[in-house]
CSV table of C-alpha atoms in Angstrom, one decimal:
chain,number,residue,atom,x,y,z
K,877,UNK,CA,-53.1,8.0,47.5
K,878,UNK,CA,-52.3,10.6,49.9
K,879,UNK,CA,-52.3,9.0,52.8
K,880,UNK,CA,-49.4,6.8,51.4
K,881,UNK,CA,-47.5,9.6,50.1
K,882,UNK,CA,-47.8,11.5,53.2
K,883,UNK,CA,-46.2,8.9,55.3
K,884,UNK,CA,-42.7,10.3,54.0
K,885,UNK,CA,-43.3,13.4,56.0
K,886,UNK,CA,-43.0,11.7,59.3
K,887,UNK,CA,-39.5,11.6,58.6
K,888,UNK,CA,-36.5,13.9,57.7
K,889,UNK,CA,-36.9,14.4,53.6
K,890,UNK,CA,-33.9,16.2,52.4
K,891,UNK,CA,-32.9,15.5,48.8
K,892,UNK,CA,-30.0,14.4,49.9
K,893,UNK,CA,-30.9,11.7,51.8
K,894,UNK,CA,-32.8,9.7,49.4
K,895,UNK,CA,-29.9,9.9,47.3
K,896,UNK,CA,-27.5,8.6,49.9
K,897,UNK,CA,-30.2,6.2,51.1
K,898,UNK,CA,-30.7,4.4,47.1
K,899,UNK,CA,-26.3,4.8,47.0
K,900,UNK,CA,-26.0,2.8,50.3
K,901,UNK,CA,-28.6,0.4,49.3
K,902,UNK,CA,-27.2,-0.6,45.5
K,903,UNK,CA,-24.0,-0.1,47.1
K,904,UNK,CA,-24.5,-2.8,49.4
K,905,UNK,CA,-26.9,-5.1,47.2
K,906,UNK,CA,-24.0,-5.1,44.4
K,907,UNK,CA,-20.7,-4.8,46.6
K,908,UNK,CA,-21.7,-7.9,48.2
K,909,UNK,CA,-21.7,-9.3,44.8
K,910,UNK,CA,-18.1,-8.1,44.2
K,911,UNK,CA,-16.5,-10.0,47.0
K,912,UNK,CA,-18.1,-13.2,46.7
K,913,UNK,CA,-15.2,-15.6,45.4
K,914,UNK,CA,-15.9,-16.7,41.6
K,915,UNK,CA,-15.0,-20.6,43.3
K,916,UNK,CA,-18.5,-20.0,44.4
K,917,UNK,CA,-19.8,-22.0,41.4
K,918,UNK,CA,-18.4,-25.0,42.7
K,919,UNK,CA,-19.5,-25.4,45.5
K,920,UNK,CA,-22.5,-27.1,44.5
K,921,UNK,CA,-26.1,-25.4,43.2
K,922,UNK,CA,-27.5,-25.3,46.9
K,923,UNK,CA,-24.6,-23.5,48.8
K,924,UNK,CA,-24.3,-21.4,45.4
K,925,UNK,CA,-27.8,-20.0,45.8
K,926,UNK,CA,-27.9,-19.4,49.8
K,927,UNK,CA,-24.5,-17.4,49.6
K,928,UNK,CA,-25.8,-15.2,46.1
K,929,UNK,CA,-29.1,-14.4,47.8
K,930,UNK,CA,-28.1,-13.8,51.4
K,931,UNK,CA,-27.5,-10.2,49.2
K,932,UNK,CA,-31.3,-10.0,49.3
K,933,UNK,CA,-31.2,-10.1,53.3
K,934,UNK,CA,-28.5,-7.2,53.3
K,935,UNK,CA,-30.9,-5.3,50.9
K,936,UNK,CA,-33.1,-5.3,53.2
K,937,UNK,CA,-31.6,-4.5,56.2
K,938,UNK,CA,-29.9,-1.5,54.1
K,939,UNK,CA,-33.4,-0.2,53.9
K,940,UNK,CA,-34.5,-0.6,57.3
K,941,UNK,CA,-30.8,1.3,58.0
K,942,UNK,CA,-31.9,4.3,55.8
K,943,UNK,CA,-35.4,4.7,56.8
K,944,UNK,CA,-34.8,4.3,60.2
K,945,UNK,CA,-31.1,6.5,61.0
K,946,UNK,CA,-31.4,8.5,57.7
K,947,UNK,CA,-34.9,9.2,57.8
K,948,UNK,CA,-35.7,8.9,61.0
K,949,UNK,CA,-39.2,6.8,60.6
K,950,UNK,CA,-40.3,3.8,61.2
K,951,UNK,CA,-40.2,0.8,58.2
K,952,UNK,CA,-44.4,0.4,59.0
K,953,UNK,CA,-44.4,3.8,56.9
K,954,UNK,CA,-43.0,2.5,54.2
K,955,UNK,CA,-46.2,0.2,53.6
K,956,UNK,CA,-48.9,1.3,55.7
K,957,UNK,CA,-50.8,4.1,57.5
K,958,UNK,CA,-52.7,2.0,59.6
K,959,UNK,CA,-50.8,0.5,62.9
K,960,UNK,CA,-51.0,-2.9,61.8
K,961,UNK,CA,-50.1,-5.0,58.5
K,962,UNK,CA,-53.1,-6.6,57.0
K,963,UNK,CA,-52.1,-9.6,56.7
K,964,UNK,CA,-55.3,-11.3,55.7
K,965,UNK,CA,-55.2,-9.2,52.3
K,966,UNK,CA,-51.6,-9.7,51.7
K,967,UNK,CA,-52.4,-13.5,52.2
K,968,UNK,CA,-55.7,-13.1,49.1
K,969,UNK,CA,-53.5,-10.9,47.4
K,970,UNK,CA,-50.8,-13.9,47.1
K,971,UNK,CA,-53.5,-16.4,46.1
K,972,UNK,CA,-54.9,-14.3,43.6
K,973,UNK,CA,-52.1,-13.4,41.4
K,974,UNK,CA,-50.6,-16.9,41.9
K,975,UNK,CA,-53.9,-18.3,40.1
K,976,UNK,CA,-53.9,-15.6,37.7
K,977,UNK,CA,-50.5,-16.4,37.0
K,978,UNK,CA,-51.4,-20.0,36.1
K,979,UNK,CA,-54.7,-19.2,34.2
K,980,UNK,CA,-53.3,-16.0,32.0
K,981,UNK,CA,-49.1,-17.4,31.7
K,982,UNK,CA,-48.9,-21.2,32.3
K,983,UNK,CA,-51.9,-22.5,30.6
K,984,UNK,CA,-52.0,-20.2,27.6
K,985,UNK,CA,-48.7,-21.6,26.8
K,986,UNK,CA,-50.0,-25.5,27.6
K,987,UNK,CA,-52.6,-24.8,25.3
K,988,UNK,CA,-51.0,-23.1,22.3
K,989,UNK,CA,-47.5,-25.0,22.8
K,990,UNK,CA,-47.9,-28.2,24.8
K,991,UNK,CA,-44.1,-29.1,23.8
K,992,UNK,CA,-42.7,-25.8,25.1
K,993,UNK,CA,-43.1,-27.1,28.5
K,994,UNK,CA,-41.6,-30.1,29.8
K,995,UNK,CA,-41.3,-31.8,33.9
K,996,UNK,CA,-37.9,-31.0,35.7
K,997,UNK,CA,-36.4,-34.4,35.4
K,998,UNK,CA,-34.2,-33.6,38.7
K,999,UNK,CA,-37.1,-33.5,41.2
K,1000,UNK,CA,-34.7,-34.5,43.9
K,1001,UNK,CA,-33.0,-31.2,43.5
K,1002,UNK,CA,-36.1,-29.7,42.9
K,1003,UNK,CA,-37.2,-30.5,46.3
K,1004,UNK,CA,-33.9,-29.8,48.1
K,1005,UNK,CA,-34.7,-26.3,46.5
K,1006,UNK,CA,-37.9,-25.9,47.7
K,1007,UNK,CA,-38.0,-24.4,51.4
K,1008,UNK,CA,-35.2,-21.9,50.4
K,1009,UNK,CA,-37.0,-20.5,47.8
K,1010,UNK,CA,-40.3,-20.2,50.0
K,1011,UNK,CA,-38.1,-18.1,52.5
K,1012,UNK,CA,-35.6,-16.3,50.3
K,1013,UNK,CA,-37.9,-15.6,46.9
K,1014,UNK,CA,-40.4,-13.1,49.3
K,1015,UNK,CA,-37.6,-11.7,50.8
K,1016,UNK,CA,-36.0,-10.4,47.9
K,1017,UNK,CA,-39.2,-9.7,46.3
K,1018,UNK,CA,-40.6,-7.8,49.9
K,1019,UNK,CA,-37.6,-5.7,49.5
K,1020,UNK,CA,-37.8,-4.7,45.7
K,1021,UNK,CA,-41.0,-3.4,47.1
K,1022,UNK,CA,-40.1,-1.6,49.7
K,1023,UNK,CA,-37.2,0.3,48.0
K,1024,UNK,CA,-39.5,1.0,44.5
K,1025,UNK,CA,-42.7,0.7,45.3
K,1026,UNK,CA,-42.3,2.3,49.1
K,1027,UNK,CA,-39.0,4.3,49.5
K,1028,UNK,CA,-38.8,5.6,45.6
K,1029,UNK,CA,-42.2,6.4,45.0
K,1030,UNK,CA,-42.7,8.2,48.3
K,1031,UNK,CA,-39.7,10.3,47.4
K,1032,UNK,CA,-41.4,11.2,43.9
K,1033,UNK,CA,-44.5,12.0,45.8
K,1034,UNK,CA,-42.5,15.3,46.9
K,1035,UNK,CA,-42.3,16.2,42.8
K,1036,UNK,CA,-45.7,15.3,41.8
K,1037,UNK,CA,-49.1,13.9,42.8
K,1038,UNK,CA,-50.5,12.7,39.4
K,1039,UNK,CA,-51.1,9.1,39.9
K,1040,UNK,CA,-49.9,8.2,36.4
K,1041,UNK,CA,-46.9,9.8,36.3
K,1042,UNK,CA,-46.1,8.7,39.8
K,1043,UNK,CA,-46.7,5.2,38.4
K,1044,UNK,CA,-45.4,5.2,34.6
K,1045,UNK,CA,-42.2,6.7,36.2
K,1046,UNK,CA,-42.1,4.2,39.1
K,1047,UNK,CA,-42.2,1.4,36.4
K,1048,UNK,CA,-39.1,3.1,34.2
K,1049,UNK,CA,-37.1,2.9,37.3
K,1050,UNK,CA,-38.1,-0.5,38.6
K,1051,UNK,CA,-36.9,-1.7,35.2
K,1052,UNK,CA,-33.4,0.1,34.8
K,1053,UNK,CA,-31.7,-2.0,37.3
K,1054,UNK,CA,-33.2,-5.3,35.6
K,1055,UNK,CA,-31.1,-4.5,32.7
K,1056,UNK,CA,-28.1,-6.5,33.2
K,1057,UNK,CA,-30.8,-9.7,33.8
K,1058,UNK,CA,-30.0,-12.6,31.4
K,1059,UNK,CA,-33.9,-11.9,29.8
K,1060,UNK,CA,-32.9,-8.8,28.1
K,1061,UNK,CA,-30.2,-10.9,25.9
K,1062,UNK,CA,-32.5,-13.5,25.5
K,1063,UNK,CA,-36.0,-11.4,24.4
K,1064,UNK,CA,-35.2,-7.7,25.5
K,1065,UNK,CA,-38.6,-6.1,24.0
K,1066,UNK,CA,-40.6,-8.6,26.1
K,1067,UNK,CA,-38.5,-8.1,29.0
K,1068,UNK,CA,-37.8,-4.7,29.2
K,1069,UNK,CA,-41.6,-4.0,28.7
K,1070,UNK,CA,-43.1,-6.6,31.1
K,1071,UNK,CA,-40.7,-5.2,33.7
K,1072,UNK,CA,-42.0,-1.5,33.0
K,1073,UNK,CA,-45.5,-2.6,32.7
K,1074,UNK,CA,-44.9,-4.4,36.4
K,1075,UNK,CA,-43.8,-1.3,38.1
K,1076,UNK,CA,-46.1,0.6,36.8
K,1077,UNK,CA,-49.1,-1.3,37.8
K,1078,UNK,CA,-47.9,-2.3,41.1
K,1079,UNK,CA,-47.0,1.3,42.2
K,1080,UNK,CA,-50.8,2.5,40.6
K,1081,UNK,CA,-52.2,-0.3,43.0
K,1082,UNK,CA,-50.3,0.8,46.0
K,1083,UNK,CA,-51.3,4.7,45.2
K,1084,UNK,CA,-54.9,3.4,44.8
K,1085,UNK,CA,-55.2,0.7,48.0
K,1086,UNK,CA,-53.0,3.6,50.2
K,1087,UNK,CA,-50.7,0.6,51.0
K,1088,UNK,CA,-47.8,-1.8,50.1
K,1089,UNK,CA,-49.4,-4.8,51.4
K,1090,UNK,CA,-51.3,-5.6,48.0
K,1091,UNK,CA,-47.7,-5.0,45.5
K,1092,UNK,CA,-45.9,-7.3,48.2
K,1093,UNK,CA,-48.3,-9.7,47.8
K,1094,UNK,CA,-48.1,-9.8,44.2
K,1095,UNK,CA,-44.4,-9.6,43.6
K,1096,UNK,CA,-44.1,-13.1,45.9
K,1097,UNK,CA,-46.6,-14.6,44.2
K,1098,UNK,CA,-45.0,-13.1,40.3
K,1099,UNK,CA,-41.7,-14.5,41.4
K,1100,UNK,CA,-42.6,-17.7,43.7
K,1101,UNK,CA,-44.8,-19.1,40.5
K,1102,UNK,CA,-42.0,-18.7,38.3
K,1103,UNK,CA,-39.2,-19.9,40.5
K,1104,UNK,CA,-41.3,-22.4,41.7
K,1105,UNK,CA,-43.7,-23.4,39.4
K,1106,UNK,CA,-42.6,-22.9,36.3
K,1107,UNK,CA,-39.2,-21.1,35.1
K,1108,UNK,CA,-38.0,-20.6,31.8
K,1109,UNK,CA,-34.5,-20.9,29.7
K,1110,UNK,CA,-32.8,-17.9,30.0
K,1111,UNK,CA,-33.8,-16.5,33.3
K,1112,UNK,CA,-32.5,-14.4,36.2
K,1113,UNK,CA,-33.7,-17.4,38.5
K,1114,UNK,CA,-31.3,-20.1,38.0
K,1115,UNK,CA,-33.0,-22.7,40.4
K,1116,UNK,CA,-34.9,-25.7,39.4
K,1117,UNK,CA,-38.7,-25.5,39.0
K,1118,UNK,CA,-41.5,-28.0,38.9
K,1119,UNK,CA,-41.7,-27.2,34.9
K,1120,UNK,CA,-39.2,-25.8,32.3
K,1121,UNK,CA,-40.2,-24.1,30.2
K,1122,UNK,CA,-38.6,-23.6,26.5
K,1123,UNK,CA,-38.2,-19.6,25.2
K,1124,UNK,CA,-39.2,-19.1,21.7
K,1125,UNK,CA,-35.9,-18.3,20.5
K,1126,UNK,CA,-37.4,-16.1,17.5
K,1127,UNK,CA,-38.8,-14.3,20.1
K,1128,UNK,CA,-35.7,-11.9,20.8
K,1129,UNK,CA,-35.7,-9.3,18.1
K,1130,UNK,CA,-38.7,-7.8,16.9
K,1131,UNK,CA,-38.4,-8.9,13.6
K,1132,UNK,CA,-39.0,-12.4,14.9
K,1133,UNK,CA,-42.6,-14.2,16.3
K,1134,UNK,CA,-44.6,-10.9,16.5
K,1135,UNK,CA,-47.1,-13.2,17.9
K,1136,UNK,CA,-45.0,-14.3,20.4
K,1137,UNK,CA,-44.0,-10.7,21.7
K,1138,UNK,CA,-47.6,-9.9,21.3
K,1139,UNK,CA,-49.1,-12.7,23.4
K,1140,UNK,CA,-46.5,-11.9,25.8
K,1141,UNK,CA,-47.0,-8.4,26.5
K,1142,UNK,CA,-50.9,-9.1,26.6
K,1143,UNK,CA,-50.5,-11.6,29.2
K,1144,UNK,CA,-48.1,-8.9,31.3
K,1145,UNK,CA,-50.8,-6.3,30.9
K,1146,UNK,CA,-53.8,-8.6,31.7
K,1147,UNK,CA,-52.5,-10.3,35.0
K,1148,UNK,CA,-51.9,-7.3,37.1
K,1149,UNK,CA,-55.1,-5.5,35.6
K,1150,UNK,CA,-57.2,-8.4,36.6
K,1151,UNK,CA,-55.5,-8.4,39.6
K,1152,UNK,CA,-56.2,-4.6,40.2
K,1153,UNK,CA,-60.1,-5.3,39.2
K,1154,UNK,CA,-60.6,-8.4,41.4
K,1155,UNK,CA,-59.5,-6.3,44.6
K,1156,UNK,CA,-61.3,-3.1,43.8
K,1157,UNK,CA,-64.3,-4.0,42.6
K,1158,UNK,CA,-65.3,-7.8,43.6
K,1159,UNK,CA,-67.0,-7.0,46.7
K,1160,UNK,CA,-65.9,-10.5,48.3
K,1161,UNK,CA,-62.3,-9.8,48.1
K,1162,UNK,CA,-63.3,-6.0,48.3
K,1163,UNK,CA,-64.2,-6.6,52.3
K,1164,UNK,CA,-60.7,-7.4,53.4
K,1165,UNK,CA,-59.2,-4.0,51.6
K,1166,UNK,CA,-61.2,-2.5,55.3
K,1167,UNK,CA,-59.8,-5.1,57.2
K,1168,UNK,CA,-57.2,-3.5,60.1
K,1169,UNK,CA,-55.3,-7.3,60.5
């Protein structure tokens, strides 16, 4: 954990440049938003999505603007100490909580609700979609990371060390900009949670692992499987997927399917924890945590 956290200090760490540095960043990430022309809609579902995510590419390069003329440190510090990006965890890390994903999400609901989920009928389109959201979904996801999960919690690292703090709090601020998703009208005690109970996991594994590598991995593969794979009414992500599936419309208030809200927040809880026990302590996938590339 220290070794992370310590990273900050080869830069300049003023309080008043992280605030400047998340300002410029929103201010970007959302002003771009603000000029794009509302005739956008109609310009069919393929130029719509390039033009409302090219905001993810100035998100990023917002970062690497803060961290590298605010700060002055390198982006590398952001998500590792070594000299090198390993590369071959990132890559297990992807595969891993892609199949948890369909073991602990996708087949639960098969099993329990077969009629919940249905085959996009617009393949076509699905397809058309496809190489865009390979690129653009990890770029918007690698970013997220670097701001919360590197930037943020390396900046709370100057107010405490305790690992749970770091990452409860982490995981309160990674959901407070979700809050204007679509999910929260749709089911906003499942959504709200999952996002809190996200953060805060993916910020304990970084803290734990000394890297970023591992919550970049994961945050592709969270957001690829369900942009990709299977997405569901109701969503932030409005492209086509492989599968629909069909929200449980009870499911928004809590005096609706308990069960529902119950399974839900089990399933957000057990993915990243399994995901946290399969890289520290299967010594298979272990070995390529001491991997330098």
């Amino acid at each position: 954990m220290g070794n992370f956290l310590d990273l900050a200090l080869e830069g300049k760490n003023n309080l008043w440049r992280y605030l400047l540095g998340i300002s410029i960043v929103f201010m970007v990430f959302y002003g771009y938003g603000m000029v794009i022309p509302e005739e956008v809609n109609t310009w069919g579902p393929l130029v719509n999505y390039i033009i409302q995510d090219f905001s993810y590419i100035l998100y990023f390069l917002a970062i690497v603007f803060i961290i590298k003329v605010l700060h002055r440190r390198s982006l590398r510090s952001l998500i590792t100490p070594k000299k090198k990006m390993n590369w071959k965890l990132m890559g297990v890390g992807f595969l891993l909580y892609f199949l948890l994903m369909f073991w602990l999400s996708l087949l639960p609901q098969f099993i329990t609700d077969p009629s919940s989920l249905s085959l996009n009928p617009n393949l076509l389109e699905f397809f058309m979609f496809l190489p865009l959201l390979i690129i653009l979904v990890p770029v918007q996801t690698t970013s997220e990371e670097l701001l919360f999960r590197g930037y943020i919690l390396q900046g709370t690292g100057f107010i405490t060390r305790n690992i749970f703090i770091l990452a409860v709090l982490n995981g309160i601020i990674f959901m407070l900009p979700h809050l204007a998703n679509p999910e929260v009208a749709e089911a906003p005690v499942i959504a709200i949670m999952d996002w809190i109970i996200f953060g805060s996991f993916m910020a304990y594994i970084t803290l734990k692992s000394g890297t970023l590598e591992l919550a970049i991995a994961g945050h592709a593969a969270n957001n690829l499987f369900i942009s990709v794979i299977s997405n569901y009414e109701g969503s932030v992500f409005t492209t086509p997927s492989l599968l629909i599936t069909r929200v449980n419309d009870s499911a928004s208030t809590m005096e609706g399917d308990i069960l529902y809200i119950i399974l839900s927040l089990v399933s957000a809880i057990l993915i990243p924890l399994l995901y946290y026990a399969l890289v520290f302590k299967v010594p298979p996938i272990q070995k390529y945590m001491e991997m330098d590339s």
